[in-house]
PDB file of C-alpha atoms in Angstrom:
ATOM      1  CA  UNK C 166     192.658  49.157 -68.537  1.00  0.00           C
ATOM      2  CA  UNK C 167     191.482  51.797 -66.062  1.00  0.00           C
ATOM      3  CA  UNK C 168     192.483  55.708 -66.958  1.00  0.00           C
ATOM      4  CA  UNK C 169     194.550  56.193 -63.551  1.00  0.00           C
ATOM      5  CA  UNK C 170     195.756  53.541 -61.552  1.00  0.00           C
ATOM      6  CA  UNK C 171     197.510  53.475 -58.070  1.00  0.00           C
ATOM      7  CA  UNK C 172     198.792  50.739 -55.871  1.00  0.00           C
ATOM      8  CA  UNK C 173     196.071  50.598 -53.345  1.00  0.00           C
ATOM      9  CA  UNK C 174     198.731  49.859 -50.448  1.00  0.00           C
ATOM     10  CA  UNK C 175     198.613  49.670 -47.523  1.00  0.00           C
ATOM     11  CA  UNK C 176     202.279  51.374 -47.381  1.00  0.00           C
ATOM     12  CA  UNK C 177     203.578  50.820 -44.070  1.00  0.00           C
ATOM     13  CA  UNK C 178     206.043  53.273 -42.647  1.00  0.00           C
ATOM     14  CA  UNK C 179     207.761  54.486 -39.709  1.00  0.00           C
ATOM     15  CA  UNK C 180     207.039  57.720 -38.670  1.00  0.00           C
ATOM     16  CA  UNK C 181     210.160  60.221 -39.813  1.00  0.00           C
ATOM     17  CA  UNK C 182     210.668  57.775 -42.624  1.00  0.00           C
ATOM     18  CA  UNK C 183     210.516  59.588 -46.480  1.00  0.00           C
ATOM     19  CA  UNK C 184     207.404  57.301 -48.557  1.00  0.00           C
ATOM     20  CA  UNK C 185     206.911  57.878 -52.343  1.00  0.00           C
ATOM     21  CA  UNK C 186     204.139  56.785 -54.149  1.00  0.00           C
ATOM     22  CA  UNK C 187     203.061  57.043 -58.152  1.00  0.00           C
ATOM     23  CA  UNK C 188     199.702  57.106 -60.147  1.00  0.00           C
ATOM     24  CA  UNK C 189     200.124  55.890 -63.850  1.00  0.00           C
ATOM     25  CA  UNK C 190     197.645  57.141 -66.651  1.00  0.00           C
ATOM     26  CA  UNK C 191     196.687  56.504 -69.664  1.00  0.00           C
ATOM     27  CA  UNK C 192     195.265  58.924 -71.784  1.00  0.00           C
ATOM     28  CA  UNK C 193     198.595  60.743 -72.918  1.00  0.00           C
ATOM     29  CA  UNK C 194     196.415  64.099 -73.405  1.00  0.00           C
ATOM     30  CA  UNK C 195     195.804  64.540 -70.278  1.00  0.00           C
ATOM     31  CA  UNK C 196     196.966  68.580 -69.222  1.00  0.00           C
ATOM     32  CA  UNK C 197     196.085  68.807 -65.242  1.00  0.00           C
ATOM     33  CA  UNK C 198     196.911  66.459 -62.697  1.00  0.00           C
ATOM     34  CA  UNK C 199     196.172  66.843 -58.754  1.00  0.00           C
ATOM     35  CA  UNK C 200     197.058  64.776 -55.567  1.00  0.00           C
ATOM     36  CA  UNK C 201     194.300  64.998 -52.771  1.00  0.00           C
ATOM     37  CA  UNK C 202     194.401  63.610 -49.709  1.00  0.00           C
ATOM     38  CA  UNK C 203     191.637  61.821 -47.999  1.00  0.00           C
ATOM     39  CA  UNK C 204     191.021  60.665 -44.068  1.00  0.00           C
ATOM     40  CA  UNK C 205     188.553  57.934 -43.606  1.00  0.00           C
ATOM     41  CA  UNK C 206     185.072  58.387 -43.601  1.00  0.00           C
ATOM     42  CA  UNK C 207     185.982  62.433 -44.901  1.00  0.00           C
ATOM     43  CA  UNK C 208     185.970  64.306 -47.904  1.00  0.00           C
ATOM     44  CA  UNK C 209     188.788  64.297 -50.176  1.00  0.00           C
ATOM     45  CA  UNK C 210     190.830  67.371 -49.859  1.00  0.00           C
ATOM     46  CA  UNK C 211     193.076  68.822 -52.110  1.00  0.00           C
ATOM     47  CA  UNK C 212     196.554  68.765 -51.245  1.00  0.00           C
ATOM     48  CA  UNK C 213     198.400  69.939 -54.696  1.00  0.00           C
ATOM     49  CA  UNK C 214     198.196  70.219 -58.376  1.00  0.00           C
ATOM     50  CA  UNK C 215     201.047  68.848 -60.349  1.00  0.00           C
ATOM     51  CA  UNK C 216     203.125  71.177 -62.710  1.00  0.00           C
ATOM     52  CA  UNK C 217     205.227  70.263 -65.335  1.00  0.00           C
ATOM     53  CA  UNK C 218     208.161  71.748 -63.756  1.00  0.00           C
ATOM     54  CA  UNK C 219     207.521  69.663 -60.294  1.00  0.00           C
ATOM     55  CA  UNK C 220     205.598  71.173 -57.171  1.00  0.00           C
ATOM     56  CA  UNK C 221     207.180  70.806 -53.741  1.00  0.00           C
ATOM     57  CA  UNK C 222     205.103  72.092 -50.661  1.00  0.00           C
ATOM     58  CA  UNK C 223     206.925  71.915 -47.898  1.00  0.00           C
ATOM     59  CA  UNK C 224     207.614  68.101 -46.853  1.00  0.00           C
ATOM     60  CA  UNK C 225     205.318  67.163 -50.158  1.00  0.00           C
ATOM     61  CA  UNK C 226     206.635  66.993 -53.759  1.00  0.00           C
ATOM     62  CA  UNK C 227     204.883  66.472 -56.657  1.00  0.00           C
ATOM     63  CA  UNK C 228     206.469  65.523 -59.822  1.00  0.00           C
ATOM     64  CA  UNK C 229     205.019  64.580 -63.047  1.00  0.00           C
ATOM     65  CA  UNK C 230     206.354  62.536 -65.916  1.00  0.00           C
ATOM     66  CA  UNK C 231     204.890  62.651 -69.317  1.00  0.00           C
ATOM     67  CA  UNK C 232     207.465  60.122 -70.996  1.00  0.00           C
ATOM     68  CA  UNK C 233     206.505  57.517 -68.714  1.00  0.00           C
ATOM     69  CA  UNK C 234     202.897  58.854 -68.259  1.00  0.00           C
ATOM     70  CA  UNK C 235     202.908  58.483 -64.006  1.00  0.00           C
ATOM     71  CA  UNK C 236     202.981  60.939 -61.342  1.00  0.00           C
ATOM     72  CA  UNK C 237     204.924  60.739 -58.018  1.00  0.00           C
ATOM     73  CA  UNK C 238     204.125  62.472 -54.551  1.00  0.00           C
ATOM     74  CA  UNK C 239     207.091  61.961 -52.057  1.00  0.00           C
ATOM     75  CA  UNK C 240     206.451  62.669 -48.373  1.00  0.00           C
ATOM     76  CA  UNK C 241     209.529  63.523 -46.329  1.00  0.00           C
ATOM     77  CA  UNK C 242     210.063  63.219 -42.779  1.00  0.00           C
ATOM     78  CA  UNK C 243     206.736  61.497 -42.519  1.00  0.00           C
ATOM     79  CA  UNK C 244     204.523  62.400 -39.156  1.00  0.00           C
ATOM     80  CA  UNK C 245     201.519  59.826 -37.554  1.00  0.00           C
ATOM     81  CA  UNK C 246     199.095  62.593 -39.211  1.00  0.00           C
ATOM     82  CA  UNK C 247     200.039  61.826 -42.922  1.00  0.00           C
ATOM     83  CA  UNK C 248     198.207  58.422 -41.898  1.00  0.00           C
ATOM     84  CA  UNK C 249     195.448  59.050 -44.842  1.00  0.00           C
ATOM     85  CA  UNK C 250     194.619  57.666 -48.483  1.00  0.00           C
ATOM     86  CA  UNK C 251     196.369  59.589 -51.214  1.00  0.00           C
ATOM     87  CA  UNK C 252     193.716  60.049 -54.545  1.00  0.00           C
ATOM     88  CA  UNK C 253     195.493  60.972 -57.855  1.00  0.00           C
ATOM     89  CA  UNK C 254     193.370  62.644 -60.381  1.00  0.00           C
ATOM     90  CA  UNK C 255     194.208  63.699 -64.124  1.00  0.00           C
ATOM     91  CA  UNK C 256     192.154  65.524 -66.687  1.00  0.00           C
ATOM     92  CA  UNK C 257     190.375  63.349 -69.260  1.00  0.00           C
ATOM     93  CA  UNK C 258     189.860  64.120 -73.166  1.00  0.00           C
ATOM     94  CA  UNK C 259     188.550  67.868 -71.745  1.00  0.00           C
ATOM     95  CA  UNK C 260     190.129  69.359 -68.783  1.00  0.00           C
ATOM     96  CA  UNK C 261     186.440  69.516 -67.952  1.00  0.00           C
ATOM     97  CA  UNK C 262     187.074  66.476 -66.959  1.00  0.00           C
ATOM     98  CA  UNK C 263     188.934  64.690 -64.112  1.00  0.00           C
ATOM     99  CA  UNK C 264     189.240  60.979 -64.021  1.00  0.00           C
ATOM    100  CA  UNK C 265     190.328  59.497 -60.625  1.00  0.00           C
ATOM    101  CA  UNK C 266     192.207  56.481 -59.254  1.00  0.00           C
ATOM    102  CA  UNK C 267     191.036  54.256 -56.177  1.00  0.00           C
ATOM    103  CA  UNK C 268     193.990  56.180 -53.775  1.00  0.00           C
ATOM    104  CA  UNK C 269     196.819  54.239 -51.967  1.00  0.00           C
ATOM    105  CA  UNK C 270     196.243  53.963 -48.554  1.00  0.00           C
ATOM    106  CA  UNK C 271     199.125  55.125 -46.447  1.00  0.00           C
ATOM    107  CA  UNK C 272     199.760  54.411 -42.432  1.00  0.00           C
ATOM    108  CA  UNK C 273     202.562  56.098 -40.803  1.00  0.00           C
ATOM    109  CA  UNK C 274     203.550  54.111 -37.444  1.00  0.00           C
ATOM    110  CA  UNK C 275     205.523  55.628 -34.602  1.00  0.00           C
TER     111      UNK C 275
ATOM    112  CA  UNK B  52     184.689  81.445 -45.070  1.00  0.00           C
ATOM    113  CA  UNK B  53     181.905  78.798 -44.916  1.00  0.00           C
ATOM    114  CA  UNK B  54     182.746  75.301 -46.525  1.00  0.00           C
ATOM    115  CA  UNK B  55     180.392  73.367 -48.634  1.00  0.00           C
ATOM    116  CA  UNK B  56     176.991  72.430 -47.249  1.00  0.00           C
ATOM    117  CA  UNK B  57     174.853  69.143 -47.894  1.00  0.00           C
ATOM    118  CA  UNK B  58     172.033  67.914 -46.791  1.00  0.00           C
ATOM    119  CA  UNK B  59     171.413  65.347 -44.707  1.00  0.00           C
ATOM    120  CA  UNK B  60     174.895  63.538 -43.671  1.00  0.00           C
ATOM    121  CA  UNK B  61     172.965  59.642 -43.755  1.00  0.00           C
ATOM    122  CA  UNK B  62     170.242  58.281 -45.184  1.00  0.00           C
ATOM    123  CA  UNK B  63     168.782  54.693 -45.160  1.00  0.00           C
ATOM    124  CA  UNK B  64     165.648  53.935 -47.709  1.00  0.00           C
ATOM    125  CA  UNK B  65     164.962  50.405 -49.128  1.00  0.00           C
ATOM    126  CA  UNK B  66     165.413  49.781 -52.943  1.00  0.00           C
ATOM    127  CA  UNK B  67     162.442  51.637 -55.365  1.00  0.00           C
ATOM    128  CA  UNK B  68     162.204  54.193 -52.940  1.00  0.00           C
ATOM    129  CA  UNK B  69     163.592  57.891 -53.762  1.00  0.00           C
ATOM    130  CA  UNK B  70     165.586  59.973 -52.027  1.00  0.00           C
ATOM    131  CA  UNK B  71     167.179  63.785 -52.550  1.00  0.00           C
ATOM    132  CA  UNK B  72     170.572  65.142 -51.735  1.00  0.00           C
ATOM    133  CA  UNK B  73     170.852  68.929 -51.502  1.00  0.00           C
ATOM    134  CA  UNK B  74     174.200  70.949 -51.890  1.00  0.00           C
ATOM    135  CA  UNK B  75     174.809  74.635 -50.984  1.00  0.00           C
ATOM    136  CA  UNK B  76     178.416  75.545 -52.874  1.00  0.00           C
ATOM    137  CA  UNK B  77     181.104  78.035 -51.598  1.00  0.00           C
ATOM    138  CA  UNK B  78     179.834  81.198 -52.686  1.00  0.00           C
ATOM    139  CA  UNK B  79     180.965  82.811 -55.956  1.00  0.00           C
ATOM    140  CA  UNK B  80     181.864  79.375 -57.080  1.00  0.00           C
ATOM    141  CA  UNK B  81     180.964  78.770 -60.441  1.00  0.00           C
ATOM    142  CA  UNK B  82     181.515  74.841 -60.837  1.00  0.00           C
ATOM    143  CA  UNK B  83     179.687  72.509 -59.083  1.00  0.00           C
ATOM    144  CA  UNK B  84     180.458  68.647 -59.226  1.00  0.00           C
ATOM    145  CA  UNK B  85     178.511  65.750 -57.974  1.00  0.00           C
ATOM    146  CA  UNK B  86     180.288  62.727 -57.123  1.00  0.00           C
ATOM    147  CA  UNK B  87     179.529  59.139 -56.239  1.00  0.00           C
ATOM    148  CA  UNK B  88     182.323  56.991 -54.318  1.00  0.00           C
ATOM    149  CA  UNK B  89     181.608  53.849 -53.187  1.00  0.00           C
ATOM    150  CA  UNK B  90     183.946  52.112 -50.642  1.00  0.00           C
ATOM    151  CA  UNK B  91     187.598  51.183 -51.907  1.00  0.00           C
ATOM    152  CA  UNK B  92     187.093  53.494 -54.619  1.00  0.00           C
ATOM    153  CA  UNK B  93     188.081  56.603 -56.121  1.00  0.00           C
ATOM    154  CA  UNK B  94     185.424  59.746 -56.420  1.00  0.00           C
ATOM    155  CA  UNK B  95     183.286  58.876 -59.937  1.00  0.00           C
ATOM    156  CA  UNK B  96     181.944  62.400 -60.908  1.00  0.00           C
ATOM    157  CA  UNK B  97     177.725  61.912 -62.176  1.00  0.00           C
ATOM    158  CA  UNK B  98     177.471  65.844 -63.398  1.00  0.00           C
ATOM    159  CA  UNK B  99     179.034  68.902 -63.384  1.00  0.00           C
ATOM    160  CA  UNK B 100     177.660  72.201 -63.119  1.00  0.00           C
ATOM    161  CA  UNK B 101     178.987  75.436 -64.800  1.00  0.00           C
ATOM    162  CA  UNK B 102     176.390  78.395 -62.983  1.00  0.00           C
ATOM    163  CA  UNK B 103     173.414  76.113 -64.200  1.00  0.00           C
ATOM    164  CA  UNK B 104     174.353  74.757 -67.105  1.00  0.00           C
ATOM    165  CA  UNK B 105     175.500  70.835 -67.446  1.00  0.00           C
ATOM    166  CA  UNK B 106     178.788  70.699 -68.320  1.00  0.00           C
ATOM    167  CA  UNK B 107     179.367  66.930 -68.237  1.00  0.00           C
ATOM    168  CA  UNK B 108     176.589  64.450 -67.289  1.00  0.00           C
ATOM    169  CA  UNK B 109     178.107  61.347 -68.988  1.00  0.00           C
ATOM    170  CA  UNK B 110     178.416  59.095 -66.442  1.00  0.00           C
ATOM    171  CA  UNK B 111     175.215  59.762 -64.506  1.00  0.00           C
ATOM    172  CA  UNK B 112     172.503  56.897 -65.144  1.00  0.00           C
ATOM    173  CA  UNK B 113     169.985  59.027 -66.584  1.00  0.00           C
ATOM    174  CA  UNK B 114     167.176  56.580 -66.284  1.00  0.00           C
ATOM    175  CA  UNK B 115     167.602  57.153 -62.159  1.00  0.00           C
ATOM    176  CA  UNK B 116     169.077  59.975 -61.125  1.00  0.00           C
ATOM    177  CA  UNK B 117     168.517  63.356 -62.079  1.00  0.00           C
ATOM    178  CA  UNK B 118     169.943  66.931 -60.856  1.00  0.00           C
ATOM    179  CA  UNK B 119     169.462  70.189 -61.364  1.00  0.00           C
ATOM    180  CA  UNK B 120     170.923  73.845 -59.739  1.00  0.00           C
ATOM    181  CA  UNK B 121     168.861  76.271 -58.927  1.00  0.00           C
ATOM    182  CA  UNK B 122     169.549  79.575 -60.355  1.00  0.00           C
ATOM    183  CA  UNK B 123     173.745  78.653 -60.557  1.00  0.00           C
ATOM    184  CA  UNK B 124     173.990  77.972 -56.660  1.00  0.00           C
ATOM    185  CA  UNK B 125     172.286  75.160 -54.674  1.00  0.00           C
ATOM    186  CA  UNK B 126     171.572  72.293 -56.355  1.00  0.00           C
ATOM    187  CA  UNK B 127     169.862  69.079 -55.791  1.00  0.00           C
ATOM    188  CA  UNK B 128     170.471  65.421 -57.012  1.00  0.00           C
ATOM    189  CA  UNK B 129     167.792  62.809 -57.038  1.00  0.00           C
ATOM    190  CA  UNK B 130     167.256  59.151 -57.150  1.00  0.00           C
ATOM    191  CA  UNK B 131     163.835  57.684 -58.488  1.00  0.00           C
ATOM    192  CA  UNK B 132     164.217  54.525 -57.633  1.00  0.00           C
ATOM    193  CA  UNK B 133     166.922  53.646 -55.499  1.00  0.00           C
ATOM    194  CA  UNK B 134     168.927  50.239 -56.179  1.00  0.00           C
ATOM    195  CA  UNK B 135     171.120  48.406 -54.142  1.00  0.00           C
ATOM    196  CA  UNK B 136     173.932  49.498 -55.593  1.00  0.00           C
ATOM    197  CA  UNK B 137     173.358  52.697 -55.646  1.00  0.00           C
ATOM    198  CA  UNK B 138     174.760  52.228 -51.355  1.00  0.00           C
ATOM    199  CA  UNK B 139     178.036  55.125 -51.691  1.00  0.00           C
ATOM    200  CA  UNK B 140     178.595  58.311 -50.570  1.00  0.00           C
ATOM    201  CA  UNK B 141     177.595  61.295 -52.484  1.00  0.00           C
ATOM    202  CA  UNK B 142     179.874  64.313 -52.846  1.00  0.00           C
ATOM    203  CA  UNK B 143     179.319  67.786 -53.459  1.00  0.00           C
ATOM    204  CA  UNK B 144     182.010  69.299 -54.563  1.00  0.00           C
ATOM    205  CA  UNK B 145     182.688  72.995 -56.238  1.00  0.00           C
ATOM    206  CA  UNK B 146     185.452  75.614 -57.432  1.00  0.00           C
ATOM    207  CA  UNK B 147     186.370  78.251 -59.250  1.00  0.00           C
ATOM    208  CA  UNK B 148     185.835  78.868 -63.036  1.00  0.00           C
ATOM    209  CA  UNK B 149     188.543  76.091 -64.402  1.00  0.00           C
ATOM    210  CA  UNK B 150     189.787  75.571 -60.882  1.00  0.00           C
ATOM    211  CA  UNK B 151     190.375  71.853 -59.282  1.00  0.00           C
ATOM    212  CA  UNK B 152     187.382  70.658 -57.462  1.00  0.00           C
ATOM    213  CA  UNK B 153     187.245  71.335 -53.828  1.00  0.00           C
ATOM    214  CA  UNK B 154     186.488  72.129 -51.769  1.00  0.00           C
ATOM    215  CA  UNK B 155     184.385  69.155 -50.785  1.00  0.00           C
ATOM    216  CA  UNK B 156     181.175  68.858 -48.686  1.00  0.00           C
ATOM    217  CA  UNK B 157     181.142  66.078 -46.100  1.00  0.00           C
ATOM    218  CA  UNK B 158     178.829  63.980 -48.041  1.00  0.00           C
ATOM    219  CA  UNK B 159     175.955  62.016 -47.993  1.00  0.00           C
ATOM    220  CA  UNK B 160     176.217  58.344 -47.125  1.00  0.00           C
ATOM    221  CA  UNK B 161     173.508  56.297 -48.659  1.00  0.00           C
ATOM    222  CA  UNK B 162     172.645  52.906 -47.875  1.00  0.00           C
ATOM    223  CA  UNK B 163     169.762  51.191 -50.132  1.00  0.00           C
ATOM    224  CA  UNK B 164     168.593  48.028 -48.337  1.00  0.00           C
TER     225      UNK B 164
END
């Protein structure tokens, strides 16, 4: 069983639309989770950590669940330039160390 | 403030040939990260860097590859020989002491024919 997984997507959705997507892991000691956003053919960039408490960043929320051991990022009031694959990332057995999923591709159409 | 720097963008070789990336961090940044990610896939980290010491090499195929950073700020990451699959894009990555990685350089696509 891989350490993070994500639906790789493609999620469809009309531009203005709100899209929500999780990341499930595995190892249940994992402390530090992060969302990063990558454009083809770029570097990932980070877009936010996840907190315990939630994280919202303006149209972005993070939210994590322990119980069920996923992660969520909800986009609201989508725009064309959200088009991009979303990477999850948690720590592993160290928070040395971060294992990543394969991102879920997203494509916002007008 | 300047981003991360590597060295060069493409590179074609044929397999058993060797080939060097080079990375210049943000500076002050303590952690440096090297990642492979081949196509469809998430970022697989092949060594960490804390100033110069290794932090976590575990997944990088010692019998090939092979980095080191100079004096806790560039660093360099080598393949001797190349294999096919070895075709990805290399990522430099660093941060802060305990911070996320990123940012990221623009990476190195390799393509081992």
């Amino acid at each position: 069983r891989k350490e993070v997984e994500q639906d790789p997507g493609p999620f469809n959705v009309p531009e203005g639309a709100t899209v929500a997507f999780n990341c499930t892991y595995s190892n249940s000691a994992s402390q530090s989770f992060f969302w990063y956003r990558q454009d083809c053919r770029k570097e990932p960039k980070l877009l936010m950590s996840v907190y315990s408490s939630g994280n919202e960043d303006g149209r972005f929320t993070a939210q994590l669940n322990r119980a069920s051991q996923y992660i969520s990022l909800l986009i609201r009031d989508s725009k064309l330039s959200d088009s991009a694959t979303y990477l999850c990332a948690g720590s592993g057995d160290s928070n040395y160390q971060l294992i990543w999923g394969a991102g879920t591709k997203l494509i916002i159409k007008p | 403030e300047a981003g991360v720097a590597q060295s060069p963008r493409y590179k074609i070789i044929e397999k058993r040939q060797s080939v060097a990336f080079w990375c210049n961090p943000i500076s002050g940044h303590a952690t440096l990260y090297w990642y492979q990610q081949i196509l469809g896939q998430g970022p697989k980290l092949l060594i960490q860097f804390q100033n110069n010491g290794v932090v976590d090499d575990s997944q990088l195929p010692k019998d090939r590859f092979s980095a080191e950073r100079l004096k806790g700020v560039d660093s360099t990451l080598k393949i001797q020989p190349a294999k096919l699959e070895d075709s990805a894009v290399y990522l430099c990555a660093s941060s802060s002491l305990m911070g996320a990685p990123g940012p990221f350089g623009p990476g190195t696509r390799l393509t081992v024919l």
